[in-house]
Amino acid sequence: MSTVDIDIPPQAGAPRGSMKAETRGRRLRLGDPIFRGLATASGLFLAVAMVGLGVVLVIDSWPAITGLGTKMLTTVAWSPSTGEYGALAALVGTFLSTLVAMVIAVPLALVIALLLVELVHPKVSRVVGTVIEMLASIPSIVFGMVGIFTIVPFMQDHLVPWVLSTPLGKVPGIAPGPNYAGGGVSIFTAGVVLAFMVLPFITAVSRDVMKMVPQVTKEAGYGLGSTTWEVMRKISLRYANSGIVGAIFIGFGRALGETMAVAFLIGSVFTSLPHSVFDPGTSIASLIALNFSEATDKLQISALIELGLILFILTILFQVAAQAWLRRVQRVTGGRA
Amino acid sequence: MKQSASVRRLMVIVALLAVVAMAVGATACGSSSSSSSTTSAGATPTGTPSPTLTPVPLQGGTIVGAGASFPAPLYMKWGEAYNGVKGVKLNYQSIGSGGGIAAIEAKLVDFGASDAPLQEADLSSNGLVQFPMVVGGVVVVVHLNGVADGQLKLTPAVLASIYMGKTTLWNDASITALNPGLSLPAIKINVVHRSDSSGTTWIFTHYLTDAAGSVWTAGADKVVPWPIGIGGNGSAGVATSVQQLSGSIGYVEYAYAKQTGMITTQLQNKAGTWVKPSIASFTAAAANASWKASLPSMYLVLVNQPGAASWPITGASFILVQKSQADAARAKQMFDWFNWNYTSGASSATALDYVPIPASVYDLVQKQVWPTVTAAGSPVWP
């Protein structure tokens, strides 16, 4: 295959001029393998960096893996003075805050994407789309600071007391636990801010896949007497199904590893499991970030690196599962479309 | 024409970006001037862990240090002033105590700085020497309507009980009994602690353990298994949480509380007297401590010291150096700077709300500790 690729350009160039084409051909012969080599090296470098990262994480976390065993995943503790480390609270907090973020962000992102693609003038769509993409480039620490100065007071003064005063406030998982601290600094607040952070990613990808729905198919829908809502629900959303799931996975992956904004807002309670989304908690990434710089105990450093390894594995598993799922869906819908 | 207009617009954008970048850079350097004696490494957020410090070439005319963030503003200030006097620059990277210890163990820097002293065994196994460079106080801050600065009185046992989650209301009998003149509301005590691993927590929890060990059982370290409360990231995080929720209690460095005008409390010290946090009460604690007994390691936890005037939550920030120095001239240059800090740096320290090391302690450091540091077999100091 490679030899064929290289041979084609000089032949294609030949009819143009005799001498020039030949020199150009010789240069191409040299340029092609060089570029191919560079590209291969770059690709390999990426793979090596990825594998190397994993290997380093395993080596550095080995003392914690062997010393703490499964306690790391099944217990709630973080105490350098006694050498006890268990990240269950961080795992639970990470998943809960991510879940809150997705519950808020996914419907919102889909509605915005539909709005941009189906309902508004293309010019408006471009402007709004740019604004949403700009949201994606804001550093996460900014979200953390805005969160702590505006969203935390709003939550503790208005939203959380209101929710807790309704019958919903008695439901397990919402009813506050012993660590409840006004609801301002909580897993829920962290989730809300995370939702804003992942919203642009989910919106942008969903919009792009919805744009790819063939106009003919949609027009056929309208031709059969469907309303806009019916076309969106039964044609656009269904056609873009797989891409939307991909978008959700991208958002989920980002929310899972988000550090600084969460560290500011989640309350960093690592000594007990949260009873409610309005309780403070902690997340894997923020636990690492908040403890690493002052960690002196070797086992603690190793335990923190093991947390990094856990996050690394979780993210990879998530990506692999997402891609496998996407391929499956593409096969199914691809056949139909 | 149109093209040149768009080019001009682009230039404006680029210029704006440059200005923003410079502004960010300036903020990152903190209040220090843009002199090259300081590095922007202080801007590294606590969230960027880096115990693997990039090696800095140990060039002449520059003292390279790394570590604790608590004394960083003072070290940079001292470095700047000393550069003006002697033309020797300081490059201090505020990467956290853990990073500072790792850096000096690996000889990447001339000195490391740590908010918590190392035990004698750790010092000798790594060939290090440590001594206190500056003292700081930790204060208890509250947010209670109708309570002014320095009014609320707390004993160690009551404070420990609050942080254990056993005393949960502000009008609890144990608190009102100490404060007959104050009307304390019947609201929940919202406990706030540091969420990041920190020297401040190390000092605070050592205090609770030392002064109220029968009540406080969560141990003493830079991070402890808190029985209750929420975490704030850094002093700013604790302060924000305390200020946002009425009924909150927290602890921050004195300098931070003073500069942000927070409501501090009185504490009952070891001698049984009520003291308010001040430079004078921190100095008293540092002077009353038995530093002599801490030799040769100088491992001393400065909390709960005797003396009627001593503020009970006081801590020293330490300097770590290699016991055997590679370059005598270089080492001398560094010890000259340390000596200058002790003898001429007091006014800059108090201006930044740090507590200078008392003369008696300086005397001890200079006569008992420094002479043990050698280069090629002979003492570096004096």
XYZ file of C-alpha atoms in Angstrom:
719
model
C 0.000 0.000 0.000
C 2.739 2.426 0.922
C 4.696 1.936 -2.282
C 1.584 2.611 -4.343
C 0.960 5.836 -2.450
C 4.436 7.102 -3.072
C 4.470 6.202 -6.738
C 1.290 8.005 -7.617
C 2.309 11.712 -7.248
C 5.151 11.811 -9.829
C 2.990 9.973 -12.345
C 0.150 12.368 -11.790
C 2.480 15.320 -12.136
C 4.236 13.994 -15.237
C 1.961 15.357 -17.976
C 2.558 18.943 -16.790
C 6.214 19.380 -17.627
C 9.112 17.026 -18.133
C 12.098 18.216 -16.043
C 10.238 20.047 -13.313
C 7.957 17.145 -12.612
C 10.893 14.841 -12.154
C 12.651 17.039 -9.639
C 9.422 17.548 -7.845
C 8.924 13.824 -7.875
C 12.367 13.215 -6.369
C 11.682 15.739 -3.632
C 8.387 14.077 -2.886
C 10.089 10.734 -2.676
C 12.267 12.179 0.088
C 9.573 14.256 1.774
C 7.070 11.467 1.998
C 9.137 9.020 4.026
C 10.368 11.833 6.260
C 6.839 12.936 6.994
C 5.736 9.358 7.396
C 8.559 8.780 9.874
C 7.744 11.938 11.803
C 4.070 11.096 11.918
C 4.748 7.552 13.066
C 7.148 8.803 15.713
C 4.589 11.327 16.953
C 1.914 8.661 17.066
C 4.224 6.274 18.882
C 5.248 9.026 21.280
C 1.622 9.500 22.242
C 1.171 5.786 22.852
C 4.421 5.575 24.817
C 3.481 8.628 26.913
C 0.111 7.079 27.691
C 1.537 3.694 28.654
C 4.419 5.381 30.493
C 1.967 7.444 32.520
C 0.137 4.307 33.551
C 3.366 2.508 34.438
C 4.670 5.425 36.524
C 1.351 5.689 38.344
C 1.414 1.979 39.163
C 5.048 2.068 40.342
C 4.543 5.137 42.543
C 1.288 3.897 44.000
C 2.630 0.388 44.638
C 3.330 1.003 48.371
C -0.287 2.089 48.811
C -1.686 -0.725 46.657
C 0.170 -3.375 48.637
C -0.042 -1.608 51.991
C -3.702 -0.636 51.913
C -5.167 -3.244 49.574
C -8.889 -3.052 48.995
C -9.305 -0.766 52.017
C -8.532 2.068 49.617
C -11.785 1.428 47.785
C -14.004 0.212 50.586
C -13.288 2.395 53.617
C -13.791 6.023 54.544
C -10.625 7.429 56.107
C -7.880 9.937 55.428
C -5.479 10.254 58.318
C -1.738 10.661 57.793
C -1.104 10.495 61.548
C -2.473 6.958 61.767
C -1.626 5.909 58.207
C -5.226 5.086 57.325
C -6.422 5.916 53.841
C -9.700 4.987 52.204
C -11.218 6.835 49.310
C -14.794 5.557 49.367
C -16.167 8.993 50.290
C -14.218 10.536 47.400
C -15.504 7.909 44.958
C -19.097 8.437 46.090
C -18.696 12.234 46.000
C -17.182 12.114 42.507
C -20.041 10.039 41.110
C -22.769 12.000 42.907
C -21.480 15.399 41.782
C -21.006 14.111 38.230
C -24.507 12.646 38.285
C -26.017 15.960 39.422
C -24.064 17.709 36.661
C -25.299 15.332 33.981
C -28.930 15.435 35.137
C -28.844 19.215 34.754
C -26.558 19.577 31.749
C -27.811 16.881 29.370
C -31.439 18.035 28.940
C -30.334 21.663 28.845
C -27.649 20.957 26.246
C -30.047 18.984 24.045
C -32.652 21.724 24.144
C -30.050 24.361 23.294
C -28.669 22.245 20.465
C -32.161 21.705 19.021
C -32.821 25.420 19.325
C -29.626 26.257 17.476
C -30.164 23.751 14.705
C -33.921 23.749 14.176
C -35.543 26.866 15.551
C -33.450 30.012 15.213
C -32.038 31.868 12.239
C -28.597 30.536 11.214
C -27.031 33.921 12.033
C -28.390 33.873 15.580
C -27.347 30.255 15.823
C -23.773 31.164 14.908
C -23.577 33.910 17.525
C -25.112 31.809 20.308
C -22.941 28.873 19.271
C -19.802 30.994 19.573
C -20.846 32.194 23.013
C -21.350 28.614 24.155
C -17.971 27.607 22.776
C -16.384 30.509 24.637
C -17.894 29.119 27.818
C -15.795 26.010 27.219
C -12.553 27.964 27.221
C -13.035 29.603 30.617
C -10.509 28.198 33.113
C -12.165 26.022 35.701
C -10.822 28.034 38.638
C -12.959 30.929 37.422
C -16.037 28.739 37.686
C -14.908 27.805 41.194
C -14.585 31.423 42.261
C -17.861 32.515 40.704
C -19.415 29.494 42.360
C -18.162 30.297 45.827
C -19.132 33.967 45.710
C -22.496 33.769 43.963
C -23.870 30.245 43.689
C -22.994 29.161 47.258
C -24.908 32.077 48.882
C -27.826 31.583 46.465
C -28.014 27.887 47.321
C -27.892 28.326 51.092
C -30.170 31.363 51.241
C -32.786 30.386 48.679
C -32.785 27.138 46.768
C -31.756 24.543 49.358
C -34.016 25.819 52.217
C -36.891 25.926 49.731
C -36.296 22.379 48.463
C -35.973 21.074 52.009
C -39.248 22.763 53.024
C -41.144 20.823 50.341
C -42.123 17.145 50.789
C -39.078 16.370 48.627
C -36.930 17.399 51.603
C -37.873 14.198 53.431
C -36.775 11.864 50.637
C -33.604 9.889 51.446
C -30.745 11.253 49.402
C -32.176 14.751 49.702
C -32.910 14.965 53.441
C -29.801 16.491 55.016
C -27.367 14.306 56.959
C -25.301 15.090 60.062
C -22.674 17.010 58.088
C -25.180 19.312 56.401
C -23.780 22.848 56.485
C -26.502 25.057 55.082
C -26.419 23.421 51.664
C -24.275 26.171 50.146
C -21.073 24.208 50.169
C -22.341 20.843 48.969
C -22.158 18.098 46.377
C -25.203 19.633 44.725
C -23.536 23.056 44.319
C -20.431 21.396 42.892
C -22.682 19.489 40.488
C -24.479 22.649 39.369
C -21.196 24.381 38.562
C -19.919 21.234 36.853
C -23.073 21.298 34.738
C -22.134 24.756 33.455
C -18.654 23.512 32.702
C -19.702 20.469 30.693
C -22.675 22.168 29.036
C -20.663 23.689 26.159
C -19.045 20.360 25.281
C -22.308 18.459 25.181
C -24.082 21.285 23.341
C -21.389 21.752 20.711
C -21.085 18.065 19.853
C -24.865 17.517 19.890
C -25.372 20.522 17.637
C -22.800 19.238 15.174
C -24.358 15.788 14.931
C -27.865 17.257 14.660
C -26.655 19.409 11.791
C -25.661 16.238 9.982
C -29.247 14.989 9.871
C -30.003 15.064 6.109
C -32.298 17.913 5.146
C -34.217 15.540 2.840
C -35.150 13.278 5.734
C -36.439 16.190 7.742
C -38.317 17.607 4.773
C -39.865 14.203 4.215
C -41.092 14.379 7.807
C -42.628 17.781 7.254
C -44.062 16.526 3.981
C -45.924 13.814 5.866
C -47.529 16.514 8.016
C -45.271 16.334 11.079
C -44.960 19.366 13.321
C -41.540 20.829 14.157
C -41.646 19.104 17.536
C -42.397 15.749 15.916
C -39.582 16.173 13.404
C -37.141 17.082 16.184
C -38.190 14.216 18.422
C -38.692 11.474 15.870
C -36.132 12.363 13.232
C -33.391 14.713 14.483
C -32.940 13.215 17.932
C -33.211 9.642 16.728
C -30.844 10.171 13.824
C -28.288 11.943 16.001
C -28.759 9.439 18.809
C -25.285 7.914 18.773
C -23.518 11.234 18.473
C -25.488 12.616 21.401
C -24.492 9.674 23.558
C -20.902 10.376 22.545
C -21.361 14.004 23.570
C -22.727 12.924 26.949
C -19.739 10.651 27.477
C -17.372 13.535 26.701
C -19.155 15.687 29.264
C -19.151 12.879 31.816
C -15.425 12.330 31.350
C -14.689 15.978 31.873
C -16.916 16.245 34.956
C -15.292 13.157 36.464
C -11.806 14.633 36.492
C -12.636 18.291 37.131
C -10.570 19.516 40.035
C -10.367 23.128 41.099
C -13.981 24.222 40.779
C -15.067 21.168 42.728
C -12.351 21.639 45.344
C -13.741 25.096 46.022
C -17.372 24.081 46.291
C -17.790 20.530 47.499
C -16.769 21.146 51.121
C -14.027 18.533 51.344
C -15.606 16.190 53.853
C -13.611 13.000 53.505
C -14.340 11.432 56.885
C -17.915 10.327 56.343
C -20.201 9.375 53.486
C -22.720 11.995 52.390
C -26.348 11.262 53.263
C -27.732 13.719 50.746
C -26.708 15.676 47.664
C -27.026 18.782 49.856
C -24.374 17.460 52.238
C -20.753 18.414 51.731
C -18.529 15.700 50.317
C -15.299 15.359 48.402
C -14.100 14.119 45.024
C -11.078 12.119 43.927
C -9.490 14.933 41.963
C -9.987 17.570 44.659
C -8.708 15.241 47.381
C -5.494 14.814 45.379
C -5.139 18.510 44.635
C -5.745 19.660 48.196
C -3.390 17.186 49.824
C -0.512 16.716 47.417
C 1.451 19.912 47.938
C 1.855 19.465 51.698
C 2.008 15.670 51.796
C 5.167 14.460 53.521
C 4.212 10.969 54.649
C 5.399 8.444 52.027
C 2.289 6.297 52.321
C 0.063 9.341 51.894
C 1.906 10.410 48.747
C 1.569 6.889 47.433
C -2.126 6.790 48.352
C -2.677 10.091 46.538
C -0.938 8.708 43.454
C -3.127 5.617 43.713
C -6.125 7.959 43.620
C -4.650 9.378 40.419
C -4.338 5.844 39.074
C -7.981 5.149 39.955
C -9.063 8.288 38.122
C -6.830 7.337 35.166
C -8.363 3.852 34.969
C -11.913 5.168 35.400
C -11.444 7.656 32.569
C -9.955 5.029 30.252
C -12.686 2.518 31.060
C -15.226 5.188 30.385
C -13.704 6.098 27.035
C -13.407 2.481 25.942
C -16.981 1.697 26.993
C -18.222 4.852 25.292
C -16.479 4.046 22.036
C -17.627 0.436 22.066
C -21.175 1.579 22.667
C -20.932 4.206 19.952
C -19.676 1.656 17.421
C -22.533 -0.662 18.321
C -25.126 2.083 17.947
C -23.552 3.235 14.690
C -23.831 -0.279 13.276
C -27.494 -0.454 14.208
C -28.592 3.009 13.125
C -26.099 3.095 10.262
C -27.933 0.166 8.694
C -31.251 1.872 9.108
C -30.174 5.244 7.806
C -8.150 49.566 3.418
C -10.403 46.947 4.852
C -7.543 44.602 5.365
C -5.454 47.162 7.258
C -8.436 47.879 9.501
C -8.757 44.227 10.395
C -5.010 44.018 10.954
C -5.271 46.986 13.282
C -8.120 45.317 15.133
C -6.006 42.197 15.492
C -3.136 44.275 16.896
C -5.482 45.810 19.442
C -6.635 42.374 20.524
C -3.057 41.151 20.803
C -2.101 44.219 22.822
C -5.085 43.721 25.113
C -4.160 40.090 25.637
C -0.600 41.108 26.450
C -1.811 43.626 29.013
C -4.096 41.051 30.589
C -1.264 38.536 30.639
C 1.015 41.051 32.305
C -1.629 41.941 34.850
C -2.133 38.277 35.650
C 1.627 37.832 35.916
C 1.897 40.776 38.269
C -0.894 39.469 40.475
C 0.750 36.083 40.449
C 3.898 37.600 41.872
C 1.842 38.875 44.763
C 2.623 42.164 46.373
C 6.308 41.811 45.661
C 7.782 44.031 43.008
C 8.762 42.647 39.639
C 12.384 42.369 40.723
C 13.988 39.176 39.589
C 14.686 38.162 43.161
C 11.287 36.594 43.333
C 9.858 33.959 41.086
C 6.353 33.605 39.877
C 6.377 30.059 41.201
C 4.433 31.430 44.118
C 1.532 31.612 41.728
C 1.351 27.844 41.510
C -2.086 27.169 42.894
C -2.262 24.753 45.783
C -3.916 22.459 43.326
C -0.814 21.979 41.241
C 1.131 19.492 43.250
C 4.789 19.503 42.477
C 7.104 17.871 44.938
C 9.226 17.056 41.898
C 10.713 20.491 41.645
C 12.516 21.487 38.497
C 16.174 21.723 39.410
C 17.317 25.307 39.547
C 20.955 25.840 38.624
C 22.713 26.775 41.846
C 24.481 29.810 40.450
C 26.541 32.264 42.464
C 24.957 35.406 43.886
C 21.600 33.707 44.226
C 20.189 31.785 47.157
C 17.696 29.171 46.039
C 14.995 27.981 48.390
C 11.675 26.209 48.194
C 8.896 25.092 50.477
C 6.200 26.373 52.787
C 3.760 28.907 51.439
C 2.913 30.465 54.832
C 6.247 32.344 55.240
C 6.717 32.905 51.490
C 5.659 36.581 51.404
C 8.108 37.358 54.208
C 11.001 35.383 52.688
C 10.455 37.189 49.393
C 10.326 40.529 51.167
C 13.535 39.722 53.036
C 15.137 38.508 49.801
C 14.268 41.729 48.070
C 15.546 43.928 50.898
C 18.746 41.904 51.202
C 19.330 42.159 47.472
C 19.230 45.926 47.899
C 21.786 45.766 50.705
C 24.184 43.036 49.590
C 23.311 42.365 45.960
C 22.543 38.727 46.680
C 19.321 37.520 45.150
C 16.809 35.109 46.595
C 14.853 32.682 44.454
C 12.157 31.219 46.714
C 9.584 28.864 45.286
C 6.468 28.559 47.388
C 5.573 24.961 46.522
C 4.451 23.722 49.936
C 6.321 22.184 52.865
C 6.250 18.683 51.367
C 7.874 19.908 48.186
C 10.425 21.928 50.171
C 11.484 18.891 52.195
C 11.742 16.748 49.053
C 13.774 19.473 47.316
C 16.334 19.873 50.105
C 16.647 16.094 50.543
C 17.447 15.858 46.829
C 19.809 18.873 47.105
C 17.893 20.710 44.395
C 17.886 23.877 46.487
C 20.107 25.657 49.013
C 17.437 25.527 51.689
C 14.018 24.055 52.222
C 11.247 25.563 54.311
C 8.646 23.694 56.298
C 5.831 24.836 58.570
C 6.123 21.672 60.613
C 9.503 20.674 62.063
C 11.041 17.332 61.121
C 11.699 14.749 63.830
C 15.313 14.147 64.809
C 15.381 10.731 63.094
C 14.247 12.222 59.763
C 16.848 14.961 60.032
C 19.762 12.653 60.701
C 18.766 10.058 58.108
C 18.745 12.784 55.458
C 21.736 14.705 56.804
C 19.698 17.841 57.475
C 19.720 20.608 60.075
C 16.686 22.713 60.941
C 16.032 25.929 62.834
C 13.051 28.294 63.244
C 13.063 31.393 61.045
C 9.773 33.068 61.840
C 6.822 32.619 64.172
C 3.175 32.871 63.290
C -0.060 32.705 65.210
C -3.241 30.869 64.364
C -6.455 32.493 65.529
C -10.010 31.292 65.956
C -12.511 33.329 63.939
C -16.292 33.392 64.263
C -19.269 34.854 62.467
C -21.911 35.704 65.057
C -24.213 38.694 64.895
C -23.615 41.001 67.833
C -20.215 39.569 68.686
C -17.301 41.927 68.099
C -13.612 41.252 67.626
C -11.938 39.806 70.723
C -15.190 39.455 72.710
C -15.998 35.769 72.627
C -14.066 33.641 75.129
C -13.329 29.964 74.568
C -11.438 27.394 76.591
C -9.448 24.671 74.838
C -11.956 22.050 76.033
C -14.932 23.946 74.603
C -13.136 24.622 71.320
C -12.196 20.935 71.059
C -15.764 19.911 71.838
C -17.039 22.182 69.053
C -14.561 20.703 66.587
C -15.490 17.187 67.744
C -19.118 17.924 66.908
C -20.196 17.432 70.516
C -21.092 21.054 71.232
C -23.446 21.959 68.410
C -25.309 25.118 69.439
C -23.951 28.579 70.191
C -26.132 28.933 73.293
C -24.776 25.709 74.777
C -24.290 26.103 78.536
C -20.547 25.469 78.238
C -20.162 28.526 75.969
C -22.610 30.887 77.704
C -20.972 30.147 81.067
C -17.711 31.580 79.698
C -19.437 34.600 78.153
C -21.946 35.992 80.639
C -22.009 39.419 78.954
C -22.832 38.165 75.456
C -26.217 37.101 74.160
C -25.434 34.079 72.038
C -28.057 32.917 69.536
C -29.600 29.457 69.572
C -28.198 28.608 66.160
C -26.154 25.690 64.945
C -22.378 25.985 65.057
C -21.076 25.639 61.531
C -17.571 24.225 61.857
C -15.077 25.189 59.135
C -11.603 23.717 58.746
C -8.940 23.727 56.058
C -9.641 21.316 53.224
C -6.083 21.368 51.958
C -3.232 19.768 53.802
C -1.595 22.663 55.652
C 0.811 23.782 58.332
C -2.000 25.835 59.856
C -4.018 22.690 60.473
C -0.882 21.027 61.850
C -0.524 23.788 64.448
C -4.238 23.950 65.253
C -4.679 20.213 65.756
C -1.470 19.984 67.793
C -2.959 22.676 69.997
C -6.243 20.790 70.435
C -4.376 17.571 71.189
C -2.016 19.244 73.624
C -4.481 21.485 75.449
C -7.608 19.335 75.349
C -6.406 15.818 74.609
C -9.214 14.202 76.569
C -11.825 15.831 74.318
C -10.009 16.065 70.983
C -9.334 12.559 69.686
C -8.903 13.072 65.939
C -5.123 13.386 66.134
C -2.700 16.083 65.060
C -1.396 16.453 61.532
C -1.586 18.594 58.403
C -4.805 16.825 57.580
C -6.877 14.942 60.152
C -10.080 12.906 60.024
C -12.379 15.765 61.011
C -15.386 14.514 62.968
C -17.520 17.390 61.662
C -17.512 20.506 59.547
C -16.785 21.610 56.025
C -13.452 22.324 54.425
C -12.309 25.578 52.887
C -9.423 25.684 50.415
C -6.663 27.751 51.992
C -7.123 30.586 54.472
C -9.213 32.377 51.866
C -11.524 29.383 51.551
C -12.005 29.131 55.320
C -12.590 32.873 55.573
C -15.154 32.819 52.758
C -17.101 29.963 54.312
C -17.042 31.610 57.747
C -18.170 34.953 56.353
C -20.942 33.444 54.253
C -22.748 31.491 56.960
C -23.854 32.980 60.264
C -22.879 30.774 63.190
C -19.586 29.707 61.636
C -16.319 29.096 63.425
C -12.969 28.595 61.743
C -9.242 29.055 62.183
C -6.817 31.060 60.039
C -3.364 32.584 60.285
C -3.310 35.801 62.306
C -2.035 37.880 59.406
C -4.942 36.769 57.270
C -7.564 37.478 59.949
C -6.075 40.889 60.657
C -5.820 41.970 57.058
C -9.381 40.885 56.257
C -10.852 42.228 59.497
C -12.307 38.984 60.805
C -13.816 38.525 64.272
C -11.285 36.723 66.448
C -11.817 35.136 69.851
C -9.974 35.135 73.140
C -8.528 31.880 74.380
C -7.596 30.648 77.806
C -3.905 29.782 77.779
C -1.931 27.229 79.761
C -1.435 29.669 82.636
C -5.221 30.089 82.840
C -5.347 33.699 81.680
C -7.503 35.027 78.835
C -5.387 36.292 75.979
C -6.122 38.056 72.716
C -4.104 37.308 69.600
C -1.387 39.891 68.963
C 2.237 40.085 67.906
C 3.074 40.532 71.604
C 1.254 37.384 72.723
C 2.841 35.314 69.922
C 6.283 36.633 70.823
C 5.645 35.730 74.451
C 4.813 32.164 73.458
C 7.954 31.884 71.317
C 10.138 33.331 74.054
C 8.645 31.176 76.823
C 9.148 27.932 74.907
C 11.993 25.717 76.050
C 14.040 25.853 72.861
C 17.136 24.771 74.716
C 15.586 21.392 75.467
C 14.771 20.945 71.776
C 18.445 20.837 70.771
C 19.998 19.486 68.645
C 17.014 18.885 66.347
C 15.102 22.026 67.419
C 11.949 19.930 66.996
C 9.504 21.985 69.015
C 5.777 22.315 68.740
C 5.137 25.844 69.859
C 1.519 25.392 70.936
C 0.193 25.738 74.488
C 3.372 27.269 75.887
C 3.606 28.467 79.510
C 3.498 32.138 80.509
C 0.581 34.415 81.371
C 0.945 36.426 78.141
C 1.428 33.522 75.712
C -1.044 33.022 72.878
C -1.652 29.272 72.899
C -1.893 28.548 69.130
C 1.521 29.629 67.958
C 3.831 27.901 65.527
C 7.271 28.380 64.068
C 8.189 28.001 60.425
C 11.454 26.181 59.895
C 14.418 26.333 57.544
C 16.109 23.097 56.478
C 19.667 22.932 55.171
C 22.111 20.167 54.357
C 24.443 19.489 57.270
C 27.369 19.005 54.951
C 27.569 21.780 52.371
C 29.283 21.308 49.020
C 30.421 24.885 48.511
C 31.724 26.852 51.508
C 31.387 30.305 49.917
C 27.878 29.574 48.751
C 26.879 28.297 52.183
C 28.376 31.334 53.882
C 26.406 33.611 51.572
C 23.201 31.831 52.593
C 23.938 31.944 56.323
C 24.769 35.638 55.989
C 21.267 36.110 54.652
C 19.704 34.062 57.476
C 21.676 36.131 59.973
C 20.536 39.353 58.366
C 16.906 38.184 58.589
C 17.254 37.614 62.331
C 19.140 40.789 63.087
C 17.730 43.314 60.595
C 14.509 41.761 59.328
C 12.244 42.272 62.333
C 10.556 45.420 61.080
C 9.614 43.900 57.719
C 8.293 40.859 59.587
C 5.998 42.833 61.877
C 4.909 45.005 58.963
C 3.593 41.844 57.296
C 2.093 40.613 60.617
C 4.684 37.900 61.164
C 6.471 37.491 64.475
C 10.260 37.826 64.475
C 12.234 35.160 66.303
C 13.061 36.380 69.847
C 16.710 37.311 70.412
C 17.236 34.476 72.871
C 16.184 31.912 70.281
C 18.353 33.540 67.598
C 21.274 33.332 69.990
C 20.686 29.631 70.465
C 20.354 28.966 66.727
C 23.447 30.942 65.884
C 25.643 29.447 68.612
C 24.377 25.884 68.852
C 22.944 24.894 65.491
C 24.770 26.761 62.732
C 28.267 25.676 63.790
C 27.227 22.050 63.140
C 26.900 22.822 59.427
C 30.174 22.152 57.660
C 31.777 22.472 54.254
C 34.803 20.267 53.580
C 35.058 19.501 57.303
C 35.151 23.020 58.681
C 32.169 24.929 60.074
C 30.443 27.336 57.713
C 29.377 29.723 60.490
C 30.600 32.073 61.826
